[in-house]
Amino acid sequence: MMADVLAVAEVRDGVVRSVSREVVSAARGIADSLRGAVDVAAAGGTGCGAAAAGLGRHGADRVLAVEVAAQVDVRATAVAELARAGSYGAVVFAATGPGRDLAPRVAARLASPLLTDVVALDVDGGQIVATRPVFAGKALARVRALGAPALLSIRPNVFGVADSPREARVEAVSPPAEAETGYRVGGFEASAGAALDVAEAAIVVSGGRGMKDPENWHILEDLRDALGDTAALGASRAVVDAGWRPHAEQVGQTGKTVTPKLYLAMAISGAIQHLAGMRTSGVIVAVNRDPDAPIFGVADYGIVGDVFAVAQALAAAVRELRNS
Amino acid sequence: MNITVCVKRVPDTATRIRIADDGRGIMQDGVKYVLSPYDEFAVEAALQLVEAAGEGQVTLLSYGPPATAETLRSGLALGAHRAVLLTGEPDMDGWATAQVLASELAGSDDALVLFGIKAVDDDQQQVGPMVAELLGRPCATAVAAMDVEGGVATCRRAVEGGQEVVEMDLPAVATVTKGRYEPRYASLRGIMMAKRKPLVEKPAPEVESGLVVEALTYPPERPDGRIVGEGVDAVAELVRLLREEAKVL
Ligand SMILES: Cc1cc2nc3c(=O)[nH]c(=O)nc-3n(C[C@H](O)[C@H](O)[C@H](O)COP(=O)(O)OP(=O)(O)OC[C@H]3O[C@@H](n4cnc5c(N)ncnc54)[C@H](O)[C@@H]3O)c2cc1C
């Protein structure tokens, strides 16, 4: 019986990324249904195993640490070898940028289907049944994985972090033989101020064409800063097409699908392609001067009015609240 | 330098999706189908790379129902040279799709195989790297810009917080996202020429799917929202609601 679950952790610069806690929590849920154990695959730089040991708090029984180059194809080989060595009913990734790069390579090595961006999970008759958005969230598909292990990546901020504390054993696994893969990572150029990806943020402050000018973004940046370090900026496509903001910030059907606990749509009209990317957010706030803007149709709370005045007043009010 | 671009026919993003009576697929009437928007970036990248090289052909490859021929013609109208359609019904199993595409690509010595980063229907972001694995070639995903010189493709990948530069030895595979490539529009001449360009149709090989879609449902309706008020006067009440009612602050 393939009862164990392999949770693939993301370790960056010696730190486990917070999304990995969700991955382990989701893996624990599956393992409890299958009556198996949770192993963590920590494939990363020196010390990745020790960094991942804390995942015991969320239900990891064992951490399998492979010290390898950060390069995605090398990590894929390492994770696929770990997956093959165990008897896993499921392998769980995070549907983050790195997770989306890694998971399909592992799936191909295991000759297995892969379900991306899962938002709900069931175990039925020993098989994984996952729910995932299709048509950018205009519908949800319930999909059964016929084989084992079932490979899936979970959408950040949906499953949440659960405590299921235990002492995770850390076992070092020797890395796969080095091979020339024809893939070399060169430099990295940071773009200004985009430390937290919009798809992973708990709070998203999104700006639309009604912001009028890229020069006005400092107003939204200030609101983001007021909301704390789990907040990130988003944008409508109109703004990205105009070259005001990078595509990495675009929310919607041809951008990112986000599920923050709070989404603020600032001067965004609410076109169908935009709604597709954010309608599953926890709480939606819309600020728009047009009371008939479609965005109000999905917003929990709306303010009709000028975005500039409202955004500044909101930043001030949030700061006051945080300081009190 | 020859390049194959793998493309998919998908419902237009402006389409309202209505679930079919069997609860497993979508209603087809009234749905307009188009080339997946990210595939347009990949086609544009291929055309620009071939133009920069001064020689070479762009082949479009798709796995889909017979009507995909129309979609391929629209890609030929942009300037691609030839198209191959593997007729069949792809489902959500990207691994099955990857095997179908790789069966055709195994016999090709094109320097590059490009994909859009994702198809906007199933939205799985996986077929490109899976095909690369099957072909045993390096693969860069989320490529915003690419240059080829001396048998090496230098790619700028859009990653969290910036751009990563990756070099790949050719032949290689890449998935393309928005960045350097602004899809061109088809010219009238392009549309006329597309009618005469070779488009080969053949049945896709049988590949077993490892997934079963049991049901499609609509996302839960959002509870009715409310207008808190007008202008800055409403801000204090909004903050109170976010804190006390929604508990998100
Ligand atoms: C293939 C395709 C894919 C697409 N994908 C996406 C996608 O991924 N994401 C996306 O967002 N869009 C997407 N779109 C575009 C989408 O259709 C809309 O054009 C876009 O979302 C509009 O952006 P916007 O709301 O910022 O601009 P607009 O529609 O112009 O809205 C601006 C809003 O600002 C308000 N406003 C103006 N001034 C003020 C002020 N001073 N104070 C308050 N409010 C003000 C206006 O009332 C208006 O509602 C796509 C379109 C296509 C065809």
XYZ file of C-alpha atoms and ligand atoms in Angstrom:
626
model
C 0.000 0.000 0.000
C 1.368 3.370 -1.002
C 0.422 5.195 2.164
C 3.235 7.655 2.715
C 3.342 11.176 1.360
C 6.373 13.088 0.125
C 6.212 16.847 0.738
C 8.652 18.804 -1.405
C 10.055 21.733 0.571
C 11.457 24.919 -0.905
C 14.643 25.988 0.793
C 16.108 29.282 -0.324
C 19.309 30.726 1.098
C 19.169 28.291 3.995
C 15.612 29.201 4.953
C 12.489 27.103 4.411
C 9.932 29.230 2.605
C 6.686 29.655 4.463
C 4.666 27.991 1.700
C 6.434 24.732 2.603
C 4.619 24.724 5.919
C 1.366 24.623 3.974
C 2.721 21.852 1.761
C 3.611 19.757 4.794
C 0.247 20.497 6.442
C -1.582 19.342 3.301
C 0.666 16.270 3.052
C -0.122 15.443 6.692
C -3.836 15.580 5.880
C -3.426 13.088 3.032
C -1.131 10.835 5.061
C -3.626 10.717 7.926
C -6.314 9.516 5.503
C -3.971 6.934 3.993
C -2.538 5.989 7.418
C 0.988 6.729 6.354
C 3.926 8.925 7.236
C 5.071 12.263 5.871
C 8.568 12.604 4.451
C 9.957 15.952 3.448
C 12.180 16.186 0.386
C 14.660 18.961 1.112
C 16.826 19.266 -1.976
C 18.910 22.377 -1.720
C 22.153 23.928 -0.599
C 24.316 23.018 2.393
C 22.290 22.738 5.579
C 18.939 22.298 3.846
C 18.093 19.338 6.082
C 18.615 21.259 9.314
C 16.634 24.148 7.860
C 13.711 21.820 7.128
C 13.743 20.027 10.501
C 11.276 22.562 11.890
C 8.648 21.165 9.531
C 8.096 18.443 12.159
C 5.828 20.959 13.805
C 3.389 20.640 10.897
C 3.466 16.880 10.700
C 6.701 15.815 9.013
C 8.000 12.497 10.367
C 11.270 12.542 8.473
C 13.326 14.985 6.455
C 15.279 13.552 3.539
C 18.072 16.015 2.903
C 19.909 16.015 -0.398
C 22.551 18.672 -0.774
C 22.597 19.611 -4.435
C 22.990 22.645 -6.646
C 19.959 24.920 -6.643
C 19.561 24.400 -10.375
C 16.089 23.086 -11.215
C 17.042 20.120 -13.375
C 19.502 18.836 -10.770
C 16.909 19.230 -8.035
C 14.364 17.400 -10.211
C 16.683 14.415 -10.449
C 17.194 14.417 -6.690
C 13.485 14.691 -5.867
C 12.541 12.031 -8.435
C 15.077 9.648 -6.881
C 13.629 10.261 -3.421
C 10.116 9.700 -4.770
C 11.161 6.434 -6.391
C 12.915 5.159 -3.288
C 9.802 5.382 -1.089
C 6.316 3.959 -1.435
C 4.387 7.183 -1.763
C 0.705 7.617 -2.423
C 1.234 11.286 -3.180
C 3.990 13.806 -3.816
C 3.031 17.374 -2.910
C 4.680 20.509 -4.311
C 3.853 24.202 -3.925
C 2.361 25.923 -6.970
C 4.889 28.748 -6.688
C 7.237 29.892 -9.439
C 9.978 27.448 -8.421
C 7.405 24.718 -7.738
C 5.862 25.087 -11.191
C 9.327 24.865 -12.717
C 10.278 21.772 -10.736
C 7.124 19.636 -10.502
C 6.576 18.801 -14.196
C 10.183 17.634 -14.535
C 9.757 15.290 -11.589
C 6.410 14.101 -12.970
C 7.976 13.254 -16.323
C 10.775 11.322 -14.638
C 8.173 9.334 -12.716
C 6.012 9.000 -15.867
C 3.087 10.399 -13.892
C 0.350 12.965 -14.424
C 0.567 16.154 -12.389
C -2.263 18.258 -11.000
C -1.259 21.920 -10.761
C -2.717 24.545 -8.472
C -4.876 22.293 -6.321
C -7.261 24.119 -3.969
C -8.931 21.156 -2.219
C -8.010 17.526 -1.610
C -9.848 14.304 -0.809
C -8.755 10.738 -0.444
C -11.283 8.285 -1.827
C -10.706 4.553 -2.052
C -6.995 5.113 -1.606
C -6.885 7.506 -4.565
C -6.293 11.232 -4.515
C -9.187 13.366 -5.727
C -8.146 16.974 -6.191
C -10.122 20.103 -6.943
C -8.445 22.676 -9.137
C -9.533 25.791 -10.990
C -9.850 25.653 -14.776
C -10.493 28.457 -17.254
C -8.694 30.700 -14.766
C -11.179 30.062 -12.023
C -14.361 30.342 -14.070
C -14.963 26.703 -13.106
C -13.577 24.138 -10.681
C -12.689 20.599 -11.758
C -12.767 17.607 -9.435
C -10.129 15.249 -10.780
C -9.173 11.738 -9.744
C -5.589 10.596 -10.125
C -5.661 6.939 -11.167
C -2.051 6.033 -10.476
C 0.241 6.265 -7.481
C 1.990 8.312 -6.483
C -0.353 11.150 -7.396
C 1.650 14.294 -8.057
C 0.113 17.625 -7.204
C 1.036 21.195 -6.466
C -1.076 23.205 -4.049
C -1.981 26.830 -4.453
C -0.389 29.025 -1.762
C -2.616 30.559 0.956
C -5.473 28.098 0.414
C -4.728 25.119 2.654
C -3.304 27.065 5.553
C -0.791 25.890 8.103
C -1.807 23.251 10.658
C 0.061 22.107 13.733
C 0.715 18.409 14.164
C 3.937 18.523 16.146
C 6.477 15.730 16.200
C 10.224 15.340 16.126
C 11.260 15.059 12.491
C 14.300 12.820 11.929
C 16.751 14.332 9.476
C 18.419 11.793 7.176
C 21.095 12.805 4.729
C 20.714 11.206 1.311
C 23.632 11.225 -1.066
C 23.093 13.398 -4.117
C 22.637 11.903 -7.580
C 25.716 11.614 -9.771
C 26.521 14.895 -11.459
C 25.772 14.971 -15.143
C 26.187 17.615 -17.824
C 22.630 18.771 -18.512
C 23.242 21.582 -20.980
C 21.468 23.995 -18.620
C 23.470 26.668 -16.797
C 22.197 29.376 -14.493
C 24.038 32.646 -14.975
C 23.146 35.881 -13.262
C 20.134 37.195 -11.456
C 18.835 40.723 -11.781
C 16.549 41.839 -9.003
C 13.687 44.074 -9.980
C 12.948 46.922 -7.639
C 10.761 46.219 -4.661
C 9.241 42.892 -5.703
C 10.546 40.746 -2.864
C 7.212 39.025 -2.240
C 5.466 37.444 -5.201
C 1.900 38.626 -5.693
C 0.689 35.023 -5.912
C 2.054 34.260 -2.446
C 1.104 37.433 -0.621
C -1.559 37.388 2.094
C -2.623 40.904 1.149
C -2.621 42.274 -2.395
C -2.909 45.960 -3.281
C -3.740 46.001 -6.975
C -3.788 49.097 -9.148
C -5.653 49.701 -12.400
C -5.699 52.206 -15.211
C -7.573 54.653 -12.995
C -4.245 55.271 -11.236
C -3.571 57.443 -14.295
C 0.238 57.487 -14.253
C 3.061 55.211 -13.078
C 4.296 58.149 -11.010
C 1.241 57.677 -8.799
C 2.279 54.200 -7.677
C 4.034 55.537 -4.609
C 0.535 55.939 -3.177
C -0.143 52.221 -3.540
C 3.378 51.359 -2.361
C 2.722 53.355 0.766
C -0.565 51.523 1.325
C 1.226 48.200 0.828
C 3.894 49.191 3.353
C 1.210 50.236 5.838
C -0.391 46.780 5.488
C 2.835 45.065 6.501
C 5.367 42.676 5.043
C 2.845 40.062 3.912
C 1.428 42.578 1.416
C 2.432 42.817 -2.240
C 1.466 44.919 -5.225
C -0.685 43.618 -8.071
C -1.826 45.209 -11.324
C -4.438 44.951 -14.030
C -3.399 44.091 -17.537
C -4.193 47.602 -18.766
C -1.464 48.864 -16.473
C 1.024 46.188 -17.517
C 0.324 46.723 -21.213
C 0.933 50.421 -20.734
C 4.362 49.543 -19.342
C 3.583 51.087 -15.962
C 4.169 47.870 -14.014
C 5.994 44.566 -14.706
C 4.067 41.559 -15.987
C 5.086 39.679 -12.836
C 2.505 41.766 -10.987
C -0.367 41.142 -13.402
C -3.406 39.482 -11.872
C -5.880 37.696 -14.113
C -6.318 35.083 -16.770
C -3.105 35.999 -18.566
C -1.319 36.914 -15.369
C -1.360 35.327 -11.961
C -4.240 33.810 -10.103
C -4.153 34.971 -6.528
C -5.930 33.899 -3.358
C -4.880 36.343 -0.653
C -6.936 36.815 2.464
C -7.428 40.463 1.454
C -7.479 41.848 -2.104
C -7.726 45.581 -2.685
C -8.769 46.566 -6.215
C -7.794 50.201 -6.623
C -9.295 51.841 -9.719
C -9.739 48.537 -11.515
C -12.945 48.129 -13.529
C -13.291 44.365 -13.023
C -13.107 42.865 -16.536
C -13.906 39.148 -16.765
C -10.225 38.285 -17.289
C -9.238 40.214 -14.182
C -11.986 38.690 -12.040
C -10.825 35.252 -13.118
C -7.546 35.863 -11.353
C -8.789 37.185 -8.022
C -12.364 36.166 -7.362
C -11.377 33.414 -4.932
C -9.639 35.888 -2.628
C -10.830 35.867 0.979
C -12.086 39.421 1.258
C -12.285 41.803 -1.695
C -12.292 45.575 -1.332
C -12.916 47.803 -4.347
C -12.304 51.507 -4.666
C -13.669 53.030 -7.851
C -15.272 56.317 -8.748
C -17.810 54.581 -10.997
C -20.604 53.064 -8.850
C -21.511 50.770 -11.766
C -18.020 49.298 -12.182
C -18.308 45.488 -12.413
C -15.663 45.067 -9.701
C -18.327 46.022 -7.144
C -20.181 42.854 -8.179
C -17.507 40.692 -6.521
C -16.374 43.074 -3.786
C -17.311 42.458 -0.175
C -16.741 46.106 0.638
C -16.737 48.978 -1.788
C -15.965 52.643 -1.600
C -17.195 54.872 -4.403
C -14.781 57.720 -4.792
C -11.452 59.039 -5.905
C -8.758 56.408 -5.596
C -5.992 58.817 -4.645
C -7.735 60.373 -1.676
C -9.133 57.037 -0.482
C -5.812 55.163 -0.791
C -3.971 57.798 1.229
C -6.660 57.951 3.899
C -6.701 54.154 4.066
C -2.930 53.941 4.531
C -3.146 56.482 7.329
C -6.037 54.677 9.020
C -4.273 51.300 8.826
C -1.108 52.802 10.339
C -3.134 54.310 13.130
C -4.736 50.944 13.811
C -1.383 49.148 13.807
C 0.113 51.684 16.182
C -2.745 51.636 18.658
C 17.670 27.661 -37.476
C 14.398 25.719 -37.390
C 11.946 26.075 -34.543
C 8.789 24.186 -33.638
C 6.162 25.971 -31.582
C 3.611 23.792 -29.797
C 0.270 25.574 -29.620
C -3.185 24.898 -28.217
C -6.687 25.880 -29.229
C -8.536 27.269 -26.204
C -11.738 29.202 -25.483
C -11.295 32.952 -25.876
C -10.593 34.517 -22.479
C -13.696 36.707 -22.800
C -15.904 33.592 -23.083
C -18.429 32.896 -20.373
C -17.885 29.304 -19.385
C -21.078 27.252 -19.068
C -20.909 23.730 -17.741
C -22.429 21.047 -19.973
C -25.337 18.898 -18.832
C -23.115 15.902 -18.111
C -21.284 18.072 -15.578
C -17.875 17.108 -16.926
C -17.239 19.437 -19.817
C -18.287 22.835 -21.074
C -21.060 23.792 -23.483
C -19.648 24.394 -26.922
C -22.262 26.669 -28.458
C -21.264 30.294 -28.481
C -17.676 29.520 -27.445
C -15.123 31.239 -29.646
C -11.816 29.403 -29.860
C -8.452 31.063 -30.276
C -4.743 30.372 -30.134
C -3.861 30.420 -26.428
C -2.556 33.946 -25.654
C 0.786 32.741 -24.275
C 1.311 30.629 -27.386
C 1.139 33.892 -29.331
C 4.206 35.051 -27.407
C 5.975 31.804 -28.302
C 5.082 32.160 -31.999
C 6.348 35.741 -31.957
C 9.575 34.658 -30.257
C 10.100 31.965 -32.903
C 9.489 34.369 -35.776
C 11.899 36.926 -34.327
C 14.595 34.317 -33.667
C 14.355 32.967 -37.215
C 14.392 36.509 -38.592
C 17.469 37.290 -36.500
C 19.193 34.107 -37.717
C 18.392 35.066 -41.307
C 17.312 31.543 -42.141
C 15.093 28.753 -40.923
C 11.517 27.616 -40.677
C 8.879 27.849 -37.984
C 6.643 24.807 -37.638
C 3.473 24.880 -35.563
C 2.505 21.656 -33.825
C -0.790 21.032 -32.093
C -2.678 18.157 -30.533
C -6.393 18.810 -30.665
C -9.726 18.257 -32.399
C -9.974 18.708 -36.194
C -11.196 22.302 -35.775
C -7.690 23.128 -34.499
C -6.770 23.406 -38.184
C -8.386 26.882 -38.161
C -6.283 27.916 -35.180
C -3.155 26.691 -36.932
C -4.081 28.698 -40.040
C -4.245 31.801 -37.874
C -0.699 31.044 -36.713
C 0.458 30.451 -40.282
C -1.014 33.846 -41.159
C 1.395 35.404 -38.663
C 4.326 34.012 -40.611
C 4.933 30.425 -39.489
C 5.904 28.223 -42.420
C 4.104 24.944 -41.883
C 1.858 23.195 -39.396
C 1.231 19.705 -38.094
C -2.022 18.734 -36.385
C -2.220 15.548 -34.362
C -5.942 15.022 -34.203
C -7.438 13.763 -30.964
C -9.070 14.950 -27.773
C -6.489 16.075 -25.225
C -7.761 15.977 -21.666
C -6.402 17.509 -18.494
C -3.548 14.998 -18.291
C -0.592 17.059 -19.471
C 1.662 14.030 -19.243
C -0.462 12.280 -21.871
C -0.333 15.401 -24.067
C 3.431 15.602 -23.617
C 3.815 12.007 -24.812
C 1.696 12.713 -27.892
C 3.715 15.815 -28.803
C 7.049 14.141 -28.064
C 6.166 11.252 -30.381
C 6.118 13.750 -33.236
C 9.092 15.811 -32.039
C 11.377 12.795 -31.538
C 11.956 12.731 -35.282
C 12.690 16.450 -35.551
C 16.106 18.067 -35.337
C 14.786 21.590 -34.821
C 17.119 23.644 -32.654
C 14.312 24.854 -30.441
C 10.895 23.709 -29.343
C 8.885 26.550 -27.847
C 5.667 26.577 -25.836
C 3.538 29.262 -24.229
C 4.133 29.180 -20.482
C 0.595 27.896 -20.032
C -2.623 27.228 -21.869
C -5.382 29.417 -20.475
C -7.941 26.587 -20.266
C -6.417 23.909 -18.030
C -3.750 26.283 -16.784
C -1.331 23.559 -15.722
C 2.070 24.921 -16.830
C 3.574 21.533 -17.393
C 3.576 20.197 -20.955
C 6.713 22.095 -22.063
C 9.096 20.783 -19.408
C 7.562 17.309 -19.679
C 8.239 17.208 -23.418
C 11.802 18.366 -22.738
C 12.290 15.481 -20.330
C 10.950 13.013 -22.873
C 13.306 14.381 -25.522
C 16.220 14.555 -23.087
C 16.794 18.240 -23.754
C 17.354 21.164 -21.407
C 14.349 23.362 -20.742
C 13.974 26.924 -19.500
C 10.518 27.962 -18.318
C 8.954 31.430 -18.047
C 11.289 32.916 -20.644
C 10.682 36.637 -21.227
C 13.453 37.101 -23.795
C 15.862 34.857 -25.635
C 18.911 35.185 -27.879
C 20.656 32.425 -29.801
C 24.306 32.446 -30.730
C 26.846 29.731 -31.423
C 24.594 26.837 -30.481
C 23.624 28.380 -27.148
C 20.297 29.951 -26.204
C 20.562 32.674 -23.570
C 17.232 33.103 -21.831
C 15.986 35.700 -19.414
C 13.501 33.998 -17.120
C 10.805 35.934 -15.265
C 11.166 34.699 -11.690
C 10.064 35.938 -8.296
C 11.720 39.240 -7.596
C 13.502 39.661 -10.905
C 15.022 37.974 -13.921
C 17.294 34.961 -13.981
C 19.653 34.390 -16.880
C 19.934 30.806 -18.080
C 22.071 29.375 -20.859
C 21.073 26.235 -22.693
C 22.925 24.157 -25.244
C 20.839 23.561 -28.352
C 18.711 21.670 -29.127
C 16.590 22.899 -26.272
C 13.045 23.608 -25.114
C 11.590 26.784 -23.615
C 8.244 28.072 -22.397
C 7.623 31.722 -23.219
C 5.863 34.348 -21.163
C 5.089 37.987 -21.706
C 8.208 40.100 -22.021
C 10.117 41.047 -25.123
C 7.621 39.538 -27.549
C 4.602 41.591 -28.619
C 2.520 39.349 -30.872
C 2.186 40.805 -34.371
C -1.123 41.025 -36.199
C -1.745 39.009 -39.321
C -1.588 41.050 -42.509
C -4.057 40.508 -45.309
C -1.227 39.077 -47.363
C -0.291 36.786 -44.486
C -3.852 35.502 -44.284
C -3.922 34.814 -48.047
C -0.546 33.052 -47.970
C -1.559 30.941 -44.975
C -4.164 29.187 -47.099
C -1.449 27.715 -49.287
C 1.020 26.751 -46.573
C 1.386 23.043 -45.770
C -0.791 21.787 -42.908
C -0.431 18.080 -42.260
C -3.148 16.321 -40.278
C -2.728 12.887 -38.799
C -4.293 10.978 -35.945
C -2.502 11.353 -32.617
C -1.050 8.159 -31.161
C -3.167 6.551 -28.454
C -1.913 7.453 -25.008
C -3.694 6.410 -21.863
C -4.810 9.209 -19.546
C -3.985 8.922 -15.862
C -6.654 11.375 -14.736
C -10.438 11.349 -14.669
C -12.384 14.599 -14.465
C -15.311 13.628 -12.247
C -17.129 16.936 -12.154
C -16.960 20.550 -13.166
C -18.679 23.052 -10.908
C -18.972 26.794 -10.764
C -16.895 28.525 -8.125
C -18.975 29.367 -5.072
C -20.893 32.601 -5.512
C -19.419 35.380 -3.487
C -21.776 36.614 -0.787
C -23.368 39.944 -1.681
C -21.056 42.773 -0.906
C -21.951 46.272 0.018
C -20.915 49.809 -0.699
C -19.515 51.103 2.560
C -19.812 54.711 1.514
C -18.379 57.471 -0.596
C -14.896 58.908 -0.616
C -12.552 59.374 2.334
C -15.469 59.618 4.765
C -16.032 55.890 4.306
C -12.465 54.865 5.148
C -12.881 54.682 8.929
C -15.917 52.425 8.545
C -14.071 50.252 6.004
C -11.167 49.743 8.395
C -13.574 48.881 11.214
C -15.322 46.290 9.006
C -12.043 44.776 7.842
C -10.961 44.453 11.446
C -14.110 43.470 13.273
C -16.281 41.754 10.675
C -13.836 40.312 8.150
C -11.022 39.985 10.702
C -8.292 40.503 8.124
C -6.505 43.462 9.700
C -6.800 37.779 -24.094
C -7.016 38.760 -22.974
C -6.452 38.480 -21.744
C -6.586 39.388 -20.687
N -6.020 39.081 -19.486
C -6.142 39.965 -18.475
C -5.536 39.698 -17.209
O -4.869 38.688 -17.000
N -5.684 40.605 -16.231
C -6.383 41.775 -16.398
O -6.460 42.570 -15.448
N -6.953 42.042 -17.578
C -6.841 41.176 -18.626
N -7.376 41.503 -19.825
C -7.838 42.895 -20.045
C -9.210 43.184 -19.523
O -10.163 42.836 -20.516
C -9.324 44.689 -19.198
O -9.044 45.441 -20.352
C -8.404 45.171 -18.069
O -8.507 44.331 -16.954
C -8.778 46.586 -17.681
O -7.886 47.090 -16.719
P -8.330 48.227 -15.722
O -9.460 47.737 -14.906
O -7.110 48.666 -14.998
O -8.704 49.427 -16.696
P -10.125 50.052 -17.064
O -11.057 49.005 -17.529
O -9.829 51.187 -17.928
O -10.679 50.557 -15.679
C -10.186 51.655 -14.974
C -11.113 51.879 -13.808
O -10.593 52.916 -13.010
C -11.682 53.720 -12.567
N -11.133 55.042 -12.261
C -10.585 55.928 -13.120
N -10.126 57.004 -12.457
C -10.412 56.810 -11.160
C -10.183 57.579 -9.968
N -9.566 58.761 -9.982
N -10.611 57.059 -8.817
C -11.236 55.871 -8.763
N -11.462 55.112 -9.841
C -11.045 55.568 -11.028
C -12.671 53.718 -13.676
O -13.978 53.981 -13.210
C -12.530 52.277 -14.211
O -13.457 51.420 -13.586
C -7.290 40.603 -20.882
C -7.875 40.864 -22.113
C -7.757 39.961 -23.157
C -8.402 40.284 -24.467
